[in-house]
Amino acid sequence: MSAIVSIRNLHKSFGPAKVLNGVSLEVKKSQMVAIIGRSGSGKSTLLRCLNGLEKVDSGDIEVCGYQVSRPEGLDLRQLRKKVGIVFQSYNLFPHLTVERNVTLALTTIKKMPLAEAKSTADSVLQMVGMEHKKDAYPEQLSGGQQQRVAIARSLAMAPELMLFDEVTSALDPELTAEVLKVMENLARNGMTMALVTHEMAFARKLADVLVFMHQGKVWEVGPPEELFERPKTSELAKFVSSEL
Ligand SMILES: Nc1ncnc2c1ncn2[C@@H]1O[C@H](COP(=O)(O)OP(=O)(O)OP(=O)(O)O)[C@@H](O)[C@H]1O
Ligand SMILES: [Mg+2]
Protein backbone atom coordinates (compact mmCIF):
# COMPACT_ATOMS: atom_id res chain seq x y z
CA MET A 1 0.00 0.00 0.00
CA SER A 2 1.42 3.37 -0.92
CA ALA A 3 1.68 6.21 1.58
CA ILE A 4 -0.41 9.29 0.83
CA VAL A 5 1.02 11.06 3.86
CA SER A 6 4.49 10.48 5.18
CA ILE A 7 5.72 12.53 8.14
CA ARG A 8 9.23 12.16 9.51
CA ASN A 9 10.55 13.72 12.69
CA LEU A 10 8.39 16.82 12.48
CA HIS A 11 9.14 19.69 14.84
CA LYS A 12 7.11 22.85 15.24
CA SER A 13 7.17 25.59 17.86
CA PHE A 14 5.14 28.72 18.39
CA GLY A 15 7.64 31.04 20.02
CA PRO A 16 9.04 29.23 23.05
CA ALA A 17 6.26 26.62 23.03
CA LYS A 18 7.24 23.32 21.44
CA VAL A 19 4.00 22.06 19.95
CA LEU A 20 5.19 19.18 17.76
CA ASN A 21 8.19 17.38 19.11
CA GLY A 22 9.40 14.78 16.63
CA VAL A 23 6.24 13.42 15.05
CA SER A 24 6.51 10.57 12.56
CA LEU A 25 3.42 9.06 10.97
CA GLU A 26 2.14 7.52 7.76
CA VAL A 27 -1.30 7.46 6.21
CA LYS A 28 -1.66 4.87 3.48
CA LYS A 29 -4.08 4.92 0.60
CA SER A 30 -7.69 4.33 1.67
CA GLN A 31 -6.80 4.31 5.35
CA MET A 32 -8.64 6.19 8.04
CA VAL A 33 -6.21 7.45 10.66
CA ALA A 34 -7.87 8.91 13.75
CA ILE A 35 -5.97 11.22 16.08
CA ILE A 36 -7.00 11.60 19.69
CA GLY A 37 -5.47 13.36 22.65
CA ARG A 38 -5.87 16.07 25.23
CA SER A 39 -6.47 19.70 24.41
CA GLY A 40 -3.20 21.35 23.46
CA SER A 41 -1.41 18.12 22.51
CA GLY A 42 -0.80 19.39 18.95
CA LYS A 43 -3.52 17.58 16.98
CA SER A 44 -4.81 20.56 14.99
CA THR A 45 -1.31 21.86 14.38
CA LEU A 46 -0.33 18.50 12.95
CA LEU A 47 -3.29 18.46 10.54
CA ARG A 48 -2.66 22.06 9.52
CA CYS A 49 0.97 21.25 8.68
CA LEU A 50 -0.25 18.64 6.20
CA ASN A 51 -1.78 21.11 3.78
CA GLY A 52 0.69 23.90 4.33
CA LEU A 53 -1.41 26.03 6.68
CA GLU A 54 1.50 25.99 9.14
CA LYS A 55 5.18 26.26 8.34
CA VAL A 56 7.26 23.54 9.97
CA ASP A 57 10.57 24.09 11.80
CA SER A 58 12.20 20.82 10.78
CA GLY A 59 11.39 17.33 9.57
CA ASP A 60 9.89 16.01 6.35
CA ILE A 61 6.31 15.91 5.22
CA GLU A 62 5.25 14.40 1.94
CA VAL A 63 1.57 14.60 1.01
CA CYS A 64 0.18 13.27 -2.29
CA GLY A 65 3.70 13.46 -3.75
CA TYR A 66 4.32 17.06 -2.65
CA GLN A 67 7.21 17.97 -0.33
CA VAL A 68 5.09 20.10 1.97
CA SER A 69 7.93 20.67 4.45
CA ARG A 70 9.94 22.49 1.77
CA PRO A 71 7.95 25.61 0.97
CA GLU A 72 10.32 26.78 -1.76
CA GLY A 73 8.90 25.49 -5.01
CA LEU A 74 5.77 24.13 -3.37
CA ASP A 75 2.61 24.98 -5.29
CA LEU A 76 0.07 25.36 -2.48
CA ARG A 77 -2.84 25.70 -4.90
CA GLN A 78 -2.02 22.36 -6.50
CA LEU A 79 -1.55 20.74 -3.09
CA ARG A 80 -4.89 22.03 -1.84
CA LYS A 81 -6.71 20.67 -4.89
CA LYS A 82 -5.63 17.24 -3.66
CA VAL A 83 -6.13 17.77 0.07
CA GLY A 84 -9.52 18.74 1.45
CA ILE A 85 -9.80 20.07 4.99
CA VAL A 86 -12.95 20.54 7.06
CA PHE A 87 -12.98 22.27 10.44
CA GLN A 88 -15.32 22.47 13.40
CA SER A 89 -16.73 25.75 12.07
CA TYR A 90 -18.21 25.18 8.64
CA ASN A 91 -17.28 28.55 7.10
CA LEU A 92 -19.90 28.41 4.36
CA PHE A 93 -20.46 31.66 2.47
CA PRO A 94 -23.66 33.00 4.07
CA HIS A 95 -24.80 34.98 1.01
CA LEU A 96 -24.54 32.01 -1.38
CA THR A 97 -26.90 29.08 -1.84
CA VAL A 98 -25.81 25.57 -0.94
CA GLU A 99 -25.25 24.78 -4.61
CA ARG A 100 -23.18 27.91 -5.21
CA ASN A 101 -21.12 27.23 -2.09
CA VAL A 102 -20.20 23.92 -3.70
CA THR A 103 -19.68 25.13 -7.27
CA LEU A 104 -17.71 28.30 -6.47
CA ALA A 105 -14.24 26.77 -6.22
CA LEU A 106 -14.98 24.51 -9.17
CA THR A 107 -15.73 27.38 -11.52
CA THR A 108 -13.09 29.77 -10.16
CA ILE A 109 -10.13 27.60 -9.14
CA LYS A 110 -10.72 24.59 -11.38
CA LYS A 111 -12.17 26.68 -14.25
CA MET A 112 -14.90 24.10 -14.71
CA PRO A 113 -17.85 25.13 -16.91
CA LEU A 114 -20.91 25.97 -14.78
CA ALA A 115 -23.07 23.13 -16.11
CA GLU A 116 -20.40 20.58 -15.22
CA ALA A 117 -19.87 22.20 -11.82
CA LYS A 118 -23.60 21.93 -11.12
CA SER A 119 -23.65 18.30 -12.01
CA THR A 120 -20.64 17.69 -9.75
CA ALA A 121 -22.47 19.58 -6.99
CA ASP A 122 -25.50 17.36 -7.50
CA SER A 123 -23.49 14.22 -7.03
CA VAL A 124 -21.52 15.35 -3.97
CA LEU A 125 -24.64 16.81 -2.33
CA GLN A 126 -26.28 13.46 -2.91
CA MET A 127 -23.36 11.73 -1.20
CA VAL A 128 -23.99 13.77 1.95
CA GLY A 129 -27.79 13.62 1.69
CA MET A 130 -28.22 17.35 0.99
CA GLU A 131 -29.31 17.47 -2.65
CA HIS A 132 -32.82 18.55 -1.61
CA LYS A 133 -31.40 21.73 -0.05
CA LYS A 134 -29.33 22.99 -2.93
CA ASP A 135 -31.29 26.26 -3.21
CA ALA A 136 -31.26 26.97 0.54
CA TYR A 137 -28.96 29.46 2.24
CA PRO A 138 -26.68 28.32 5.09
CA GLU A 139 -28.70 30.11 7.80
CA GLN A 140 -31.73 28.02 6.81
CA LEU A 141 -29.87 24.81 7.68
CA SER A 142 -29.08 23.01 10.92
CA GLY A 143 -25.45 22.83 12.06
CA GLY A 144 -25.24 19.22 10.93
CA GLN A 145 -26.64 20.09 7.52
CA GLN A 146 -24.18 22.96 7.15
CA GLN A 147 -21.32 20.69 8.08
CA ARG A 148 -22.46 18.13 5.49
CA VAL A 149 -22.50 20.87 2.86
CA ALA A 150 -18.99 21.90 3.93
CA ILE A 151 -17.87 18.29 3.45
CA ALA A 152 -19.59 18.18 0.03
CA ARG A 153 -17.82 21.39 -0.96
CA SER A 154 -14.49 19.74 -0.19
CA LEU A 155 -15.41 16.51 -1.95
CA ALA A 156 -16.38 18.41 -5.09
CA MET A 157 -12.69 19.13 -5.66
CA ALA A 158 -12.12 15.35 -5.87
CA PRO A 159 -9.40 15.32 -3.20
CA GLU A 160 -7.05 12.38 -2.72
CA LEU A 161 -6.94 13.03 1.01
CA MET A 162 -9.46 14.50 3.43
CA LEU A 163 -8.51 16.07 6.75
CA PHE A 164 -11.20 16.54 9.40
CA ASP A 165 -10.55 18.55 12.55
CA GLU A 166 -13.23 17.91 15.17
CA VAL A 167 -15.97 18.38 12.60
CA THR A 168 -18.70 17.25 14.99
CA SER A 169 -17.60 19.06 18.15
CA ALA A 170 -20.12 21.89 17.77
CA LEU A 171 -23.05 19.55 17.08
CA ASP A 172 -25.58 17.86 19.31
CA PRO A 173 -25.63 14.04 19.32
CA GLU A 174 -28.28 13.62 16.63
CA LEU A 175 -26.55 15.96 14.18
CA THR A 176 -23.20 14.43 15.08
CA ALA A 177 -24.55 11.03 14.04
CA GLU A 178 -25.61 12.41 10.62
CA VAL A 179 -22.14 13.80 9.96
CA LEU A 180 -20.36 10.68 11.22
CA LYS A 181 -22.53 8.61 8.85
CA VAL A 182 -21.26 10.70 5.94
CA MET A 183 -17.66 10.13 7.06
CA GLU A 184 -18.31 6.43 7.48
CA ASN A 185 -19.61 6.23 3.90
CA LEU A 186 -16.54 8.07 2.65
CA ALA A 187 -14.29 5.62 4.45
CA ARG A 188 -16.20 2.66 3.05
CA ASN A 189 -15.80 4.11 -0.43
CA GLY A 190 -12.04 4.15 0.00
CA MET A 191 -11.36 7.82 0.78
CA THR A 192 -8.02 8.34 2.49
CA MET A 193 -8.61 10.38 5.62
CA ALA A 194 -6.91 11.73 8.71
CA LEU A 195 -9.18 13.05 11.41
CA VAL A 196 -9.01 14.54 14.85
CA THR A 197 -11.97 13.44 16.91
CA HIS A 198 -13.47 13.09 20.35
CA GLU A 199 -15.90 10.46 19.05
CA MET A 200 -14.22 7.47 20.64
CA ALA A 201 -16.81 4.89 19.55
CA PHE A 202 -16.55 6.10 15.95
CA ALA A 203 -12.74 6.02 15.98
CA ARG A 204 -12.73 2.60 17.55
CA LYS A 205 -15.14 1.16 15.02
CA LEU A 206 -13.81 2.72 11.83
CA ALA A 207 -10.20 3.83 12.15
CA ASP A 208 -7.54 1.60 10.65
CA VAL A 209 -4.94 3.30 12.80
CA LEU A 210 -5.43 5.21 16.04
CA VAL A 211 -2.90 7.83 17.11
CA PHE A 212 -2.72 9.13 20.66
CA MET A 213 -0.92 12.48 20.77
CA HIS A 214 0.56 13.70 24.02
CA GLN A 215 2.85 16.71 24.55
CA GLY A 216 3.51 17.07 20.84
CA LYS A 217 4.45 13.45 20.32
CA VAL A 218 2.84 10.36 18.89
CA TRP A 219 2.65 8.75 22.30
CA GLU A 220 0.98 5.53 21.14
CA VAL A 221 -0.09 4.33 17.72
CA GLY A 222 -1.72 1.13 16.51
CA PRO A 223 -5.00 -0.65 15.86
CA PRO A 224 -7.83 1.02 17.83
CA GLU A 225 -8.80 -2.11 19.83
CA GLU A 226 -5.24 -2.45 21.03
CA LEU A 227 -4.96 1.17 22.19
CA PHE A 228 -8.35 1.15 23.87
CA GLU A 229 -8.05 -2.25 25.50
CA ARG A 230 -4.33 -2.49 26.22
CA PRO A 231 -2.89 1.01 26.56
CA LYS A 232 0.85 0.78 27.15
CA THR A 233 1.18 4.11 28.94
CA SER A 234 -0.57 5.59 31.95
CA GLU A 235 -1.22 8.77 29.90
CA LEU A 236 -3.32 6.90 27.36
CA ALA A 237 -5.05 4.80 30.02
CA LYS A 238 -6.03 7.98 31.85
CA PHE A 239 -7.20 9.66 28.64
CA VAL A 240 -9.31 6.69 27.58
CA SER A 241 -11.03 6.44 30.95
CA SER A 242 -11.72 10.19 30.99
CA GLU A 243 -13.39 10.03 27.55
CA LEU A 244 -15.75 7.15 28.39
N1 LIG B 1 -1.05 30.12 15.90
C1 LIG B 1 -0.61 29.83 17.12
N2 LIG B 1 0.15 30.67 17.82
C2 LIG B 1 0.61 30.36 19.04
N3 LIG B 1 0.35 29.20 19.68
C3 LIG B 1 -0.42 28.31 19.05
C4 LIG B 1 -0.96 28.58 17.74
N4 LIG B 1 -1.68 27.49 17.36
C5 LIG B 1 -1.60 26.62 18.37
N5 LIG B 1 -0.86 27.09 19.38
C6 LIG B 1 -0.55 26.39 20.65
O1 LIG B 1 -0.05 25.11 20.33
C7 LIG B 1 -0.52 24.12 21.24
C8 LIG B 1 -1.21 23.00 20.45
O2 LIG B 1 -2.36 23.52 19.84
P1 LIG B 1 -3.30 22.64 18.94
O3 LIG B 1 -4.37 23.53 18.47
O4 LIG B 1 -2.51 21.92 17.92
O5 LIG B 1 -3.85 21.59 20.01
P2 LIG B 1 -5.02 20.53 19.88
O6 LIG B 1 -4.45 19.23 20.29
O7 LIG B 1 -5.66 20.62 18.56
O8 LIG B 1 -6.03 21.02 21.03
P3 LIG B 1 -7.65 21.03 21.06
O9 LIG B 1 -8.06 19.62 21.43
O10 LIG B 1 -7.96 21.99 22.16
O11 LIG B 1 -8.14 21.46 19.72
C9 LIG B 1 -1.43 24.85 22.20
O12 LIG B 1 -0.71 25.09 23.35
C10 LIG B 1 -1.76 26.12 21.48
O13 LIG B 1 -2.00 27.16 22.38
MG1 LIG C 1 -7.54 21.24 17.90
Coordinates of C-alpha atoms and ligand atoms in Angstrom, one line a residue:
M1 CA 0.0 0.0 0.0
S2 CA 1.4 3.4 -0.9
A3 CA 1.7 6.2 1.6
I4 CA -0.4 9.3 0.8
V5 CA 1.0 11.1 3.9
S6 CA 4.5 10.5 5.2
I7 CA 5.7 12.5 8.1
R8 CA 9.2 12.2 9.5
N9 CA 10.5 13.7 12.7
L10 CA 8.4 16.8 12.5
H11 CA 9.1 19.7 14.8
K12 CA 7.1 22.8 15.2
S13 CA 7.2 25.6 17.9
F14 CA 5.1 28.7 18.4
G15 CA 7.6 31.0 20.0
P16 CA 9.0 29.2 23.0
A17 CA 6.3 26.6 23.0
K18 CA 7.2 23.3 21.4
V19 CA 4.0 22.1 19.9
L20 CA 5.2 19.2 17.8
N21 CA 8.2 17.4 19.1
G22 CA 9.4 14.8 16.6
V23 CA 6.2 13.4 15.0
S24 CA 6.5 10.6 12.6
L25 CA 3.4 9.1 11.0
E26 CA 2.1 7.5 7.8
V27 CA -1.3 7.5 6.2
K28 CA -1.7 4.9 3.5
K29 CA -4.1 4.9 0.6
S30 CA -7.7 4.3 1.7
Q31 CA -6.8 4.3 5.4
M32 CA -8.6 6.2 8.0
V33 CA -6.2 7.5 10.7
A34 CA -7.9 8.9 13.8
I35 CA -6.0 11.2 16.1
I36 CA -7.0 11.6 19.7
G37 CA -5.5 13.4 22.6
R38 CA -5.9 16.1 25.2
S39 CA -6.5 19.7 24.4
G40 CA -3.2 21.4 23.5
S41 CA -1.4 18.1 22.5
G42 CA -0.8 19.4 19.0
K43 CA -3.5 17.6 17.0
S44 CA -4.8 20.6 15.0
T45 CA -1.3 21.9 14.4
L46 CA -0.3 18.5 12.9
L47 CA -3.3 18.5 10.5
R48 CA -2.7 22.1 9.5
C49 CA 1.0 21.2 8.7
L50 CA -0.3 18.6 6.2
N51 CA -1.8 21.1 3.8
G52 CA 0.7 23.9 4.3
L53 CA -1.4 26.0 6.7
E54 CA 1.5 26.0 9.1
K55 CA 5.2 26.3 8.3
V56 CA 7.3 23.5 10.0
D57 CA 10.6 24.1 11.8
S58 CA 12.2 20.8 10.8
G59 CA 11.4 17.3 9.6
D60 CA 9.9 16.0 6.4
I61 CA 6.3 15.9 5.2
E62 CA 5.3 14.4 1.9
V63 CA 1.6 14.6 1.0
C64 CA 0.2 13.3 -2.3
G65 CA 3.7 13.5 -3.7
Y66 CA 4.3 17.1 -2.7
Q67 CA 7.2 18.0 -0.3
V68 CA 5.1 20.1 2.0
S69 CA 7.9 20.7 4.4
R70 CA 9.9 22.5 1.8
P71 CA 8.0 25.6 1.0
E72 CA 10.3 26.8 -1.8
G73 CA 8.9 25.5 -5.0
L74 CA 5.8 24.1 -3.4
D75 CA 2.6 25.0 -5.3
L76 CA 0.1 25.4 -2.5
R77 CA -2.8 25.7 -4.9
Q78 CA -2.0 22.4 -6.5
L79 CA -1.5 20.7 -3.1
R80 CA -4.9 22.0 -1.8
K81 CA -6.7 20.7 -4.9
K82 CA -5.6 17.2 -3.7
V83 CA -6.1 17.8 0.1
G84 CA -9.5 18.7 1.4
I85 CA -9.8 20.1 5.0
V86 CA -12.9 20.5 7.1
F87 CA -13.0 22.3 10.4
Q88 CA -15.3 22.5 13.4
S89 CA -16.7 25.7 12.1
Y90 CA -18.2 25.2 8.6
N91 CA -17.3 28.5 7.1
L92 CA -19.9 28.4 4.4
F93 CA -20.5 31.7 2.5
P94 CA -23.7 33.0 4.1
H95 CA -24.8 35.0 1.0
L96 CA -24.5 32.0 -1.4
T97 CA -26.9 29.1 -1.8
V98 CA -25.8 25.6 -0.9
E99 CA -25.3 24.8 -4.6
R100 CA -23.2 27.9 -5.2
N101 CA -21.1 27.2 -2.1
V102 CA -20.2 23.9 -3.7
T103 CA -19.7 25.1 -7.3
L104 CA -17.7 28.3 -6.5
A105 CA -14.2 26.8 -6.2
L106 CA -15.0 24.5 -9.2
T107 CA -15.7 27.4 -11.5
T108 CA -13.1 29.8 -10.2
I109 CA -10.1 27.6 -9.1
K110 CA -10.7 24.6 -11.4
K111 CA -12.2 26.7 -14.2
M112 CA -14.9 24.1 -14.7
P113 CA -17.9 25.1 -16.9
L114 CA -20.9 26.0 -14.8
A115 CA -23.1 23.1 -16.1
E116 CA -20.4 20.6 -15.2
A117 CA -19.9 22.2 -11.8
K118 CA -23.6 21.9 -11.1
S119 CA -23.7 18.3 -12.0
T120 CA -20.6 17.7 -9.8
A121 CA -22.5 19.6 -7.0
D122 CA -25.5 17.4 -7.5
S123 CA -23.5 14.2 -7.0
V124 CA -21.5 15.4 -4.0
L125 CA -24.6 16.8 -2.3
Q126 CA -26.3 13.5 -2.9
M127 CA -23.4 11.7 -1.2
V128 CA -24.0 13.8 1.9
G129 CA -27.8 13.6 1.7
M130 CA -28.2 17.3 1.0
E131 CA -29.3 17.5 -2.7
H132 CA -32.8 18.6 -1.6
K133 CA -31.4 21.7 0.0
K134 CA -29.3 23.0 -2.9
D135 CA -31.3 26.3 -3.2
A136 CA -31.3 27.0 0.5
Y137 CA -29.0 29.5 2.2
P138 CA -26.7 28.3 5.1
E139 CA -28.7 30.1 7.8
Q140 CA -31.7 28.0 6.8
L141 CA -29.9 24.8 7.7
S142 CA -29.1 23.0 10.9
G143 CA -25.5 22.8 12.1
G144 CA -25.2 19.2 10.9
Q145 CA -26.6 20.1 7.5
Q146 CA -24.2 23.0 7.2
Q147 CA -21.3 20.7 8.1
R148 CA -22.5 18.1 5.5
V149 CA -22.5 20.9 2.9
A150 CA -19.0 21.9 3.9
I151 CA -17.9 18.3 3.4
A152 CA -19.6 18.2 0.0
R153 CA -17.8 21.4 -1.0
S154 CA -14.5 19.7 -0.2
L155 CA -15.4 16.5 -2.0
A156 CA -16.4 18.4 -5.1
M157 CA -12.7 19.1 -5.7
A158 CA -12.1 15.4 -5.9
P159 CA -9.4 15.3 -3.2
E160 CA -7.1 12.4 -2.7
L161 CA -6.9 13.0 1.0
M162 CA -9.5 14.5 3.4
L163 CA -8.5 16.1 6.8
F164 CA -11.2 16.5 9.4
D165 CA -10.5 18.6 12.6
E166 CA -13.2 17.9 15.2
V167 CA -16.0 18.4 12.6
T168 CA -18.7 17.3 15.0
S169 CA -17.6 19.1 18.1
A170 CA -20.1 21.9 17.8
L171 CA -23.1 19.6 17.1
D172 CA -25.6 17.9 19.3
P173 CA -25.6 14.0 19.3
E174 CA -28.3 13.6 16.6
L175 CA -26.6 16.0 14.2
T176 CA -23.2 14.4 15.1
A177 CA -24.6 11.0 14.0
E178 CA -25.6 12.4 10.6
V179 CA -22.1 13.8 10.0
L180 CA -20.4 10.7 11.2
K181 CA -22.5 8.6 8.9
V182 CA -21.3 10.7 5.9
M183 CA -17.7 10.1 7.1
E184 CA -18.3 6.4 7.5
N185 CA -19.6 6.2 3.9
L186 CA -16.5 8.1 2.7
A187 CA -14.3 5.6 4.5
R188 CA -16.2 2.7 3.0
N189 CA -15.8 4.1 -0.4
G190 CA -12.0 4.1 0.0
M191 CA -11.4 7.8 0.8
T192 CA -8.0 8.3 2.5
M193 CA -8.6 10.4 5.6
A194 CA -6.9 11.7 8.7
L195 CA -9.2 13.1 11.4
V196 CA -9.0 14.5 14.8
T197 CA -12.0 13.4 16.9
H198 CA -13.5 13.1 20.4
E199 CA -15.9 10.5 19.0
M200 CA -14.2 7.5 20.6
A201 CA -16.8 4.9 19.5
F202 CA -16.5 6.1 16.0
A203 CA -12.7 6.0 16.0
R204 CA -12.7 2.6 17.5
K205 CA -15.1 1.2 15.0
L206 CA -13.8 2.7 11.8
A207 CA -10.2 3.8 12.1
D208 CA -7.5 1.6 10.6
V209 CA -4.9 3.3 12.8
L210 CA -5.4 5.2 16.0
V211 CA -2.9 7.8 17.1
F212 CA -2.7 9.1 20.7
M213 CA -0.9 12.5 20.8
H214 CA 0.6 13.7 24.0
Q215 CA 2.8 16.7 24.6
G216 CA 3.5 17.1 20.8
K217 CA 4.4 13.5 20.3
V218 CA 2.8 10.4 18.9
W219 CA 2.7 8.8 22.3
E220 CA 1.0 5.5 21.1
V221 CA -0.1 4.3 17.7
G222 CA -1.7 1.1 16.5
P223 CA -5.0 -0.6 15.9
P224 CA -7.8 1.0 17.8
E225 CA -8.8 -2.1 19.8
E226 CA -5.2 -2.5 21.0
L227 CA -5.0 1.2 22.2
F228 CA -8.4 1.1 23.9
E229 CA -8.0 -2.3 25.5
R230 CA -4.3 -2.5 26.2
P231 CA -2.9 1.0 26.6
K232 CA 0.9 0.8 27.1
T233 CA 1.2 4.1 28.9
S234 CA -0.6 5.6 31.9
E235 CA -1.2 8.8 29.9
L236 CA -3.3 6.9 27.4
A237 CA -5.0 4.8 30.0
K238 CA -6.0 8.0 31.8
F239 CA -7.2 9.7 28.6
V240 CA -9.3 6.7 27.6
S241 CA -11.0 6.4 30.9
S242 CA -11.7 10.2 31.0
E243 CA -13.4 10.0 27.6
L244 CA -15.7 7.2 28.4
Ligands
LIG1 N1 -1.1 30.1 15.9 C1 -0.6 29.8 17.1 N2 0.1 30.7 17.8 C2 0.6 30.4 19.0 N3 0.3 29.2 19.7 C3 -0.4 28.3 19.0 C4 -1.0 28.6 17.7 N4 -1.7 27.5 17.4 C5 -1.6 26.6 18.4 N5 -0.9 27.1 19.4 C6 -0.5 26.4 20.6 O1 -0.1 25.1 20.3 C7 -0.5 24.1 21.2 C8 -1.2 23.0 20.5 O2 -2.4 23.5 19.8 P1 -3.3 22.6 18.9 O3 -4.4 23.5 18.5 O4 -2.5 21.9 17.9 O5 -3.8 21.6 20.0 P2 -5.0 20.5 19.9 O6 -4.5 19.2 20.3 O7 -5.7 20.6 18.6 O8 -6.0 21.0 21.0 P3 -7.7 21.0 21.1 O9 -8.1 19.6 21.4 O10 -8.0 22.0 22.2 O11 -8.1 21.5 19.7 C9 -1.4 24.8 22.2 O12 -0.7 25.1 23.4 C10 -1.8 26.1 21.5 O13 -2.0 27.2 22.4
MG2 MG -7.5 21.2 17.9

